Coordinates of C-alpha atoms and ligand atoms in Angstrom, one line a residue:
X1 CA 92.3 172.3 53.1
X2 CA 93.3 172.9 56.7
X3 CA 97.1 172.4 56.9
X4 CA 96.7 170.3 60.2
X5 CA 95.0 167.6 58.2
X6 CA 98.5 166.7 57.1
X7 CA 99.4 165.8 60.7
X8 CA 96.4 163.4 60.9
X9 CA 97.6 161.8 57.6
X10 CA 101.1 161.5 58.9
X11 CA 99.7 159.8 62.0
X12 CA 97.8 157.4 59.8
X13 CA 101.1 156.7 57.9
X14 CA 102.9 155.8 61.2
X15 CA 100.0 153.6 62.2
X16 CA 100.1 151.9 58.8
X17 CA 103.9 151.3 59.2
X18 CA 103.3 149.9 62.7
X19 CA 100.6 147.5 61.6
X20 CA 102.6 146.3 58.5
X21 CA 105.7 145.7 60.8
X22 CA 103.6 143.8 63.4
X23 CA 102.0 141.6 60.7
X24 CA 105.3 140.8 59.0
X25 CA 106.9 139.9 62.4
X26 CA 103.9 137.7 63.2
X27 CA 104.1 136.1 59.8
X28 CA 107.8 135.3 60.3
X29 CA 107.7 134.0 63.9
X30 CA 104.2 132.7 64.4
X31 CA 102.6 129.3 63.9
X32 CA 100.4 128.5 60.9
X33 CA 97.3 129.8 62.5
X34 CA 99.0 133.0 63.6
X35 CA 100.3 133.5 60.0
X36 CA 96.8 133.3 58.8
X37 CA 95.8 135.8 61.5
X38 CA 98.6 138.1 60.5
X39 CA 97.2 138.2 57.0
X40 CA 93.5 138.4 57.9
X41 CA 93.7 140.8 60.9
X42 CA 96.8 142.8 59.7
X43 CA 95.5 142.9 56.1
X44 CA 92.0 144.1 57.2
X45 CA 93.5 146.9 59.4
X46 CA 95.9 147.9 56.6
X47 CA 92.9 148.0 54.2
X48 CA 90.9 150.1 56.7
X49 CA 93.8 152.6 57.1
X50 CA 94.1 152.9 53.4
X51 CA 90.3 153.3 52.9
X52 CA 89.7 155.5 56.0
X53 CA 92.8 157.7 55.8
X54 CA 94.4 157.7 52.4
X55 CA 91.1 157.7 50.4
X56 CA 89.6 160.8 52.2
X57 CA 93.0 162.5 51.9
X58 CA 93.0 162.0 48.1
X59 CA 89.3 163.2 47.9
X60 CA 90.1 166.2 50.1
X61 CA 93.1 167.1 47.9
X62 CA 90.8 167.0 44.9
X63 CA 92.8 164.1 43.3
X64 CA 90.0 161.6 43.4
X65 CA 86.2 161.9 43.2
X66 CA 84.8 159.3 45.6
X67 CA 82.1 159.3 48.4
X68 CA 83.6 160.0 51.8
X69 CA 82.7 156.7 53.5
X70 CA 85.3 155.3 55.9
X71 CA 82.8 153.6 58.2
X72 CA 82.2 150.9 55.5
X73 CA 85.9 149.9 55.6
X74 CA 85.7 149.9 59.4
X75 CA 82.8 147.4 59.3
X76 CA 85.0 145.2 57.1
X77 CA 87.7 145.2 59.7
X78 CA 85.3 144.4 62.5
X79 CA 83.9 141.5 60.5
X80 CA 87.3 140.0 59.9
X81 CA 88.4 140.4 63.5
X82 CA 85.0 139.1 64.6
X83 CA 85.5 136.0 62.5
X84 CA 89.0 135.4 63.9
X85 CA 87.9 135.9 67.6
X86 CA 84.8 133.7 66.9
X87 CA 87.1 130.9 65.8
X88 CA 89.1 131.2 69.1
X89 CA 85.9 131.1 71.1
X90 CA 84.8 128.1 69.2
X91 CA 88.1 126.4 69.8
X92 CA 87.9 127.1 73.5
X93 CA 84.4 125.8 73.7
X94 CA 85.5 122.6 71.9
X95 CA 88.5 122.2 74.3
X96 CA 86.3 122.7 77.4
X97 CA 83.8 120.1 76.0
X98 CA 86.6 117.5 75.4
X99 CA 88.0 118.3 78.9
X100 CA 84.6 117.7 80.3
X101 CA 84.2 114.4 78.4
X102 CA 87.6 113.1 79.6
X103 CA 86.8 114.2 83.1
X104 CA 83.5 112.3 82.9
X105 CA 85.3 109.2 81.6
X106 CA 87.8 109.4 84.4
X107 CA 85.0 109.8 86.9
X108 CA 83.1 106.9 85.4
X109 CA 86.1 104.5 85.4
X110 CA 87.1 105.4 89.0
X111 CA 83.4 105.0 90.0
X112 CA 83.3 101.6 88.3
X113 CA 86.5 100.5 90.0
X114 CA 85.2 101.9 93.3
X115 CA 88.2 104.2 93.5
X116 CA 88.3 107.5 95.4
X117 CA 90.8 109.7 93.5
X118 CA 92.6 112.5 95.4
X119 CA 95.3 115.1 95.1
X120 CA 97.2 116.4 98.1
X121 CA 98.9 119.8 97.8
X122 CA 101.8 119.1 100.1
X123 CA 102.9 122.6 100.8
X124 CA 99.4 124.1 101.3
X125 CA 98.2 120.9 103.1
X126 CA 94.9 121.1 101.1
X127 CA 93.2 118.1 99.6
X128 CA 91.1 117.7 96.5
X129 CA 89.1 114.5 96.6
X130 CA 86.5 113.0 94.2
X131 CA 82.9 112.5 95.1
X132 CA 83.6 108.7 95.5
X133 CA 86.6 109.5 97.7
X134 CA 84.5 111.7 100.0
X135 CA 81.9 108.9 100.3
X136 CA 84.7 106.4 101.1
X137 CA 86.2 108.5 103.8
X138 CA 82.9 109.7 105.2
X139 CA 83.7 113.4 104.4
X140 CA 80.9 115.9 103.6
X141 CA 79.8 115.9 100.0
X142 CA 81.1 119.5 99.5
X143 CA 83.3 121.9 101.3
X144 CA 87.1 122.2 101.7
X145 CA 89.1 119.2 102.9
X146 CA 92.6 119.4 104.2
X147 CA 95.2 117.0 105.5
X148 CA 94.0 117.4 109.1
X149 CA 90.6 116.1 108.1
X150 CA 92.3 113.0 106.6
X151 CA 94.5 112.4 109.7
X152 CA 91.5 112.9 112.0
X153 CA 89.5 110.1 110.4
X154 CA 92.4 107.5 110.7
X155 CA 92.1 104.7 113.2
X156 CA 94.4 105.7 116.1
X157 CA 96.1 102.2 115.8
X158 CA 97.3 103.1 112.2
X159 CA 97.9 106.8 112.6
X160 CA 101.6 106.6 113.3
X161 CA 102.4 104.1 110.5
X162 CA 100.4 106.1 107.9
X163 CA 102.1 109.4 109.0
X164 CA 105.5 107.8 108.8
X165 CA 104.8 106.4 105.3
X166 CA 103.5 109.7 104.1
X167 CA 106.6 111.5 105.4
X168 CA 108.9 108.9 103.8
X169 CA 107.1 109.3 100.5
X170 CA 107.3 113.1 100.6
X171 CA 111.0 113.3 101.7
X172 CA 112.4 110.4 99.7
X173 CA 110.8 107.5 98.0
X174 CA 108.0 109.5 96.3
X175 CA 105.7 106.5 96.6
X176 CA 103.0 105.8 99.1
X177 CA 101.2 102.5 99.5
X178 CA 99.4 101.4 102.6
X179 CA 96.4 99.6 104.0
X180 CA 94.9 101.2 107.1
X181 CA 91.6 101.6 109.0
X182 CA 89.5 104.7 109.1
X183 CA 86.7 105.5 111.6
X184 CA 83.6 106.7 109.9
X185 CA 81.4 109.4 111.4
X186 CA 78.9 106.7 112.7
X187 CA 81.8 105.0 114.5
X188 CA 82.2 102.0 112.2
X189 CA 85.6 101.0 110.9
X190 CA 86.5 100.7 107.3
X191 CA 89.7 99.2 105.8
X192 CA 91.2 101.3 103.0
X193 CA 94.0 100.6 100.6
X194 CA 95.7 103.7 99.2
X195 CA 98.5 104.2 96.7
X196 CA 99.9 107.6 95.7
X197 CA 102.8 109.2 93.9
X198 CA 104.6 112.5 94.6
X199 CA 105.0 115.0 91.8
X200 CA 107.4 117.8 92.4
X201 CA 107.8 120.9 90.2
X202 CA 111.0 122.6 91.3
X203 CA 110.6 125.6 89.0
X204 CA 107.1 126.4 90.3
X205 CA 108.0 125.3 93.8
X206 CA 104.9 123.0 94.0
X207 CA 104.7 119.4 95.4
X208 CA 101.6 117.3 94.8
X209 CA 100.7 113.8 95.7
X210 CA 98.1 112.1 93.4
X211 CA 96.6 108.8 94.3
X212 CA 93.6 106.6 94.7
X213 CA 91.9 104.9 97.7
X214 CA 89.8 101.7 97.7
X215 CA 87.6 100.1 100.2
X216 CA 89.1 96.6 101.1
X217 CA 86.9 95.9 104.2
X218 CA 85.3 92.9 102.5
X219 CA 88.7 91.3 101.7
X220 CA 90.0 92.0 105.2
X221 CA 86.9 90.4 106.7
X222 CA 87.2 87.2 104.6
X223 CA 90.9 87.1 105.4
X224 CA 90.2 87.2 109.1
X225 CA 87.5 84.5 108.6
X226 CA 90.0 82.4 106.8
X227 CA 92.5 83.0 109.6
X228 CA 89.9 81.8 112.2
X229 CA 89.1 78.7 110.1
X230 CA 92.9 78.0 109.8
X231 CA 93.2 78.2 113.6
X232 CA 90.3 75.9 114.1
X233 CA 91.7 73.5 111.6
X234 CA 95.1 73.6 113.4
X235 CA 93.3 73.0 116.6
X236 CA 91.4 70.0 115.2
X237 CA 94.5 68.5 113.8
X238 CA 96.2 68.9 117.2
X239 CA 93.3 67.1 118.8
X240 CA 93.5 64.3 116.2
X241 CA 97.2 64.2 116.8
X242 CA 96.5 63.7 120.5
X243 CA 94.0 61.0 119.6
X244 CA 96.8 59.2 117.7
X245 CA 99.1 59.7 120.7
X246 CA 96.5 58.6 123.2
X247 CA 98.1 55.1 123.7
X248 CA 101.6 56.6 124.1
X249 CA 100.3 59.2 126.5
X250 CA 98.5 56.6 128.6
X251 CA 101.7 54.6 128.8
X252 CA 103.7 57.7 129.6
X253 CA 101.4 58.5 132.5
X254 CA 101.2 54.9 133.6
X255 CA 104.9 54.7 134.1
X256 CA 105.4 57.5 136.7
X257 CA 102.1 56.5 138.4
X258 CA 103.3 52.9 138.7
X259 CA 106.6 54.1 140.0
X260 CA 104.9 56.4 142.6
X261 CA 102.7 53.4 143.7
X262 CA 105.6 51.0 144.0
X263 CA 107.8 53.6 145.8
X264 CA 105.1 54.5 148.3
X265 CA 104.5 50.8 148.9
X266 CA 108.2 50.2 149.5
X267 CA 108.3 53.2 151.9
X268 CA 105.3 51.9 153.8
X269 CA 106.8 48.5 154.1
X270 CA 110.0 49.9 155.4
X271 CA 108.2 51.9 158.0
X272 CA 106.2 48.8 159.0
X273 CA 109.2 46.6 159.6
X274 CA 111.0 49.6 161.1
X275 CA 114.1 49.0 158.9
X276 CA 114.2 52.1 156.8
X277 CA 116.5 54.9 157.8
X278 CA 115.2 58.5 157.6
X279 CA 117.7 59.1 154.7
X280 CA 116.2 56.1 152.7
X281 CA 112.7 57.4 153.3
X282 CA 113.7 60.8 152.1
X283 CA 115.1 59.3 148.9
X284 CA 111.9 57.4 148.3
X285 CA 109.9 60.6 148.9
X286 CA 112.2 62.5 146.5
X287 CA 111.6 59.8 143.8
X288 CA 107.8 60.0 144.4
X289 CA 108.0 63.8 144.0
X290 CA 110.0 63.6 140.8
X291 CA 107.6 61.0 139.2
X292 CA 104.6 63.1 140.3
X293 CA 106.2 66.1 138.6
X294 CA 106.8 64.1 135.4
X295 CA 103.2 62.9 135.3
X296 CA 102.1 66.5 136.0
X297 CA 104.3 67.8 133.1
X298 CA 102.7 65.3 130.7
X299 CA 99.2 66.2 131.7
X300 CA 100.1 69.9 131.5
X301 CA 101.5 69.4 128.0
X302 CA 98.3 67.5 126.9
X303 CA 96.1 70.2 128.4
X304 CA 98.0 72.9 126.6
X305 CA 97.6 71.1 123.3
X306 CA 93.9 70.5 123.8
X307 CA 93.2 74.1 124.8
X308 CA 91.3 76.0 122.1
X309 CA 93.1 79.2 122.6
X310 CA 93.4 80.9 119.2
X311 CA 95.8 83.6 120.6
X312 CA 99.3 82.2 120.3
X313 CA 101.9 83.2 122.9
X314 CA 105.0 83.9 120.9
X315 CA 107.9 83.7 123.5
X316 CA 111.6 83.0 123.5
X317 CA 112.1 79.2 123.5
X318 CA 115.1 76.9 123.8
X319 CA 115.1 74.8 120.6
X320 CA 116.9 71.9 122.3
X321 CA 114.4 71.9 125.1
X322 CA 111.5 71.6 122.6
X323 CA 113.2 68.5 121.0
X324 CA 113.6 66.9 124.5
X325 CA 110.0 67.6 125.5
X326 CA 108.7 66.1 122.3
X327 CA 110.9 63.0 122.8
X328 CA 109.5 62.7 126.3
X329 CA 105.9 62.7 124.9
X330 CA 106.9 60.1 122.3
X331 CA 109.1 58.1 124.6
X332 CA 107.1 54.8 124.7
X333 CA 106.2 55.0 120.9
X334 CA 110.0 55.1 120.2
X335 CA 110.7 52.2 122.6
X336 CA 107.8 50.2 121.1
X337 CA 109.1 50.6 117.6
X338 CA 112.6 49.6 118.7
X339 CA 114.1 52.8 117.1
X340 CA 117.6 54.1 117.4
X341 CA 117.3 57.7 118.2
X342 CA 120.3 59.9 117.5
X343 CA 120.3 63.4 118.9
X344 CA 122.7 66.0 117.6
X345 CA 121.8 69.1 119.6
X346 CA 123.9 72.2 119.2
X347 CA 124.4 73.7 122.7
X348 CA 125.3 77.2 121.4
X349 CA 122.0 78.0 119.8
X350 CA 120.1 81.3 120.5
X351 CA 116.5 81.1 121.7
X352 CA 113.8 81.0 119.0
X353 CA 110.6 83.1 118.9
X354 CA 107.5 80.9 118.6
X355 CA 104.5 79.4 120.4
X356 CA 105.6 76.5 122.5
X357 CA 102.6 74.2 121.9
X358 CA 102.6 75.0 118.1
X359 CA 106.3 74.2 117.6
X360 CA 105.8 71.0 119.6
X361 CA 102.9 70.2 117.4
X362 CA 105.0 70.6 114.2
X363 CA 107.8 68.5 115.6
X364 CA 105.5 65.8 116.7
X365 CA 103.9 65.7 113.2
X366 CA 107.4 65.4 111.7
X367 CA 108.5 62.6 114.1
X368 CA 105.2 60.7 113.6
X369 CA 105.6 60.9 109.8
X370 CA 109.2 59.8 110.2
X371 CA 108.1 56.8 112.3
X372 CA 105.5 55.9 109.6
X373 CA 108.1 56.2 106.9
X374 CA 110.6 54.1 108.9
X375 CA 108.0 51.3 109.4
X376 CA 107.7 51.1 105.6
X377 CA 111.2 49.9 105.2
X378 CA 112.9 46.9 106.7
X379 CA 116.5 47.2 108.0
X380 CA 118.0 49.4 110.7
X381 CA 115.4 51.9 112.0
X382 CA 117.0 55.2 112.8
X383 CA 115.6 58.6 113.7
X384 CA 118.0 61.5 113.9
X385 CA 117.0 64.9 115.2
X386 CA 119.6 67.7 114.8
X387 CA 119.5 71.3 115.8
X388 CA 121.6 73.9 114.1
X389 CA 122.0 77.4 112.8
X390 CA 121.7 78.4 109.1
X391 CA 121.2 81.7 107.4
X392 CA 120.1 83.6 110.6
X393 CA 117.6 80.9 111.5
X394 CA 117.7 78.1 114.0
X395 CA 117.0 74.8 112.4
X396 CA 115.4 71.6 113.8
X397 CA 115.9 68.7 111.3
X398 CA 114.3 65.3 111.4
X399 CA 116.1 62.6 109.4
X400 CA 114.5 59.2 109.0
X401 CA 115.7 55.9 107.6
X402 CA 112.5 55.4 105.6
X403 CA 112.2 55.1 101.8
X404 CA 112.5 58.9 101.2
X405 CA 110.0 61.1 99.3
X406 CA 109.2 59.8 95.8
X407 CA 110.0 62.6 93.2
X408 CA 106.4 62.6 91.8
X409 CA 104.9 63.7 95.2
X410 CA 107.5 66.3 96.2
X411 CA 105.5 69.2 94.9
X412 CA 102.3 68.1 96.6
X413 CA 103.6 67.1 100.0
X414 CA 102.3 70.3 101.7
X415 CA 99.0 70.4 99.8
X416 CA 96.0 70.1 102.2
X417 CA 94.4 66.6 102.1
X418 CA 97.3 65.1 100.2
X419 CA 98.2 61.7 101.7
X420 CA 99.7 58.5 100.4
X421 CA 98.7 56.7 103.7
X422 CA 95.7 54.5 104.1
X423 CA 93.3 56.5 106.3
X424 CA 95.8 59.5 106.3
X425 CA 94.1 62.9 106.6
X426 CA 96.9 64.7 104.7
X427 CA 96.7 67.8 106.9
X428 CA 99.8 67.3 109.1
X429 CA 102.3 68.9 106.8
X430 CA 99.9 71.6 105.4
X431 CA 99.1 72.8 108.9
X432 CA 102.7 72.5 110.1
X433 CA 103.8 74.7 107.3
X434 CA 101.2 77.4 108.0
X435 CA 102.1 77.3 111.7
X436 CA 105.7 77.8 110.8
X437 CA 105.0 80.7 108.5
X438 CA 102.9 82.3 111.2
X439 CA 106.1 82.6 113.3
X440 CA 108.0 84.0 110.3
X441 CA 109.7 80.6 109.9
X442 CA 109.7 77.9 107.2
X443 CA 109.2 74.1 106.8
X444 CA 111.2 72.4 104.1
X445 CA 111.4 68.8 102.9
X446 CA 114.1 67.0 101.0
X447 CA 115.6 63.6 100.5
X448 CA 118.7 62.7 102.5
X449 CA 121.6 61.7 100.1
X450 CA 122.3 58.9 102.7
X451 CA 118.8 57.6 102.3
X452 CA 115.4 58.5 103.8
X453 CA 113.8 61.9 104.1
X454 CA 114.7 65.1 106.0
X455 CA 112.2 67.7 107.1
X456 CA 113.7 70.9 108.4
X457 CA 112.0 73.6 110.6
X458 CA 113.6 77.0 110.3
X459 CA 112.7 79.4 113.1
X460 CA 113.3 83.1 113.8
X461 CA 115.8 83.7 116.6
X462 CA 115.0 85.9 119.6
X463 CA 118.7 87.1 119.8
X464 CA 121.9 86.6 117.8
X465 CA 123.8 83.3 118.4
X466 CA 125.9 83.0 121.5
Ligands
ADP501 P1 99.3 62.3 106.5 O1 100.4 61.9 107.5 O2 98.0 62.3 107.1 O3 99.4 61.5 105.2 P2 100.9 64.7 106.1 O4 100.5 66.0 105.6 O5 101.6 64.6 107.4 O6 99.6 63.8 106.1 O7 101.8 64.0 105.0 C1 101.5 64.0 103.6 C2 102.3 63.0 102.8 O8 103.7 63.3 102.8 C3 102.3 61.6 103.4 O9 101.1 60.9 103.1 C4 103.5 61.0 102.8 O10 103.2 60.5 101.5 C5 104.5 62.2 102.7 N1 105.5 62.2 103.8 C6 105.4 62.9 104.9 N2 106.5 62.6 105.7 C7 107.3 61.8 105.0 C8 108.5 61.1 105.3 N3 109.2 61.3 106.4 N4 109.0 60.3 104.3 C9 108.3 60.1 103.2 N5 107.2 60.6 102.9 C10 106.6 61.5 103.8

């Protein structure tokens, strides 16, 4: 035998030692499946070395009589390794199948909920977006989408707000939730509601925002239709209020007109008999002008209330002025009912932010309700209107000496069409409350401990109190 064969056999020995060591290590540190692999793969290689190196050595040394056939042992090893790798491939196939199934499930549920799912890679500014999401935003069905595509499809009115919210979510809160408009490629506008959450991985240095978007155009449309209907109802109730006030208004107009007539007749007579001095005539003319102004003011107020202008001018208003203007409108009604009117107006109040006609409408409603309540109870009839300041709001409170609000109707007072009056529409308080909330204010009702009811308007201020 060639002496170099010993070197080959030594190499096989080193190889054997290496494989035994690797298999033992894997057995000690590995998981259950790796232990199995250490036995199967390690064992088969060890067997192969023994068969392919030791056996021929023994045969060559004349110690054993056996056919020289190492390739058979090699096939055994290949079979074992093949089996092991085949198992891994099968596992991978099963995993990818279950991944596919859960992806399909996710796609189906987002599709059913009409949700467009997306993931924004904040650092790379790239965007992954589901097929439904692409359809929602009017993006092409394939191709890369980045943040610029998203910002470009936003309605210019909402662009700033959305960018601010996105920045706030990325730099702090981690959450994004917004309703905004997008402009589709055909120019139409769609309302979208989106929520998202930032996920930062400091170790990998990645920041992602995951989220979903939903088409809410239909809801916005019905909301705006409801708003139009609400405005029309508010207008109708105002017109019916004016109908109720017609007698009062006619009387209010009659008074300055009568005064104008009698003043002009006096002046004429004075001129005729030549007794009036120029100073007296000037006084008479001043009176006439003042009465004409008052009549003009009443007509102006009526016209403003009748106007069907849905856009409300929210302007700074003096709350005490509003009270005085309403009392002018209701002047003869109050005289007719022989009411004691007590005014407690706080002169240091800030201006309030509201629509003039609308606030007047609410106050007229409250005063007319108070007058109705007062007429239900005999005894001293008192109406008290007080203005004040409470919890950052200006308050206008209407106190009456009526029977108060029965406890069983307290929770229904503001319900539309709730009325305890014969022929009552039951819309006054419902509309008054919605008008108040339109200006960020409130309308509250309570019973006065001293008797009667109190209704309080709370209005946003235009500036802090003086
Ligand atoms: P309407 O005046 O047509 O009944 P409102 O919405 O103005 O409709 O009022 C609803 C109900 O609230 C009234 O029918 C009445 O029962 C009650 N209410 C309103 N104001 C007062 C008040 N000042 N005192 C007692 N009850 C009141």
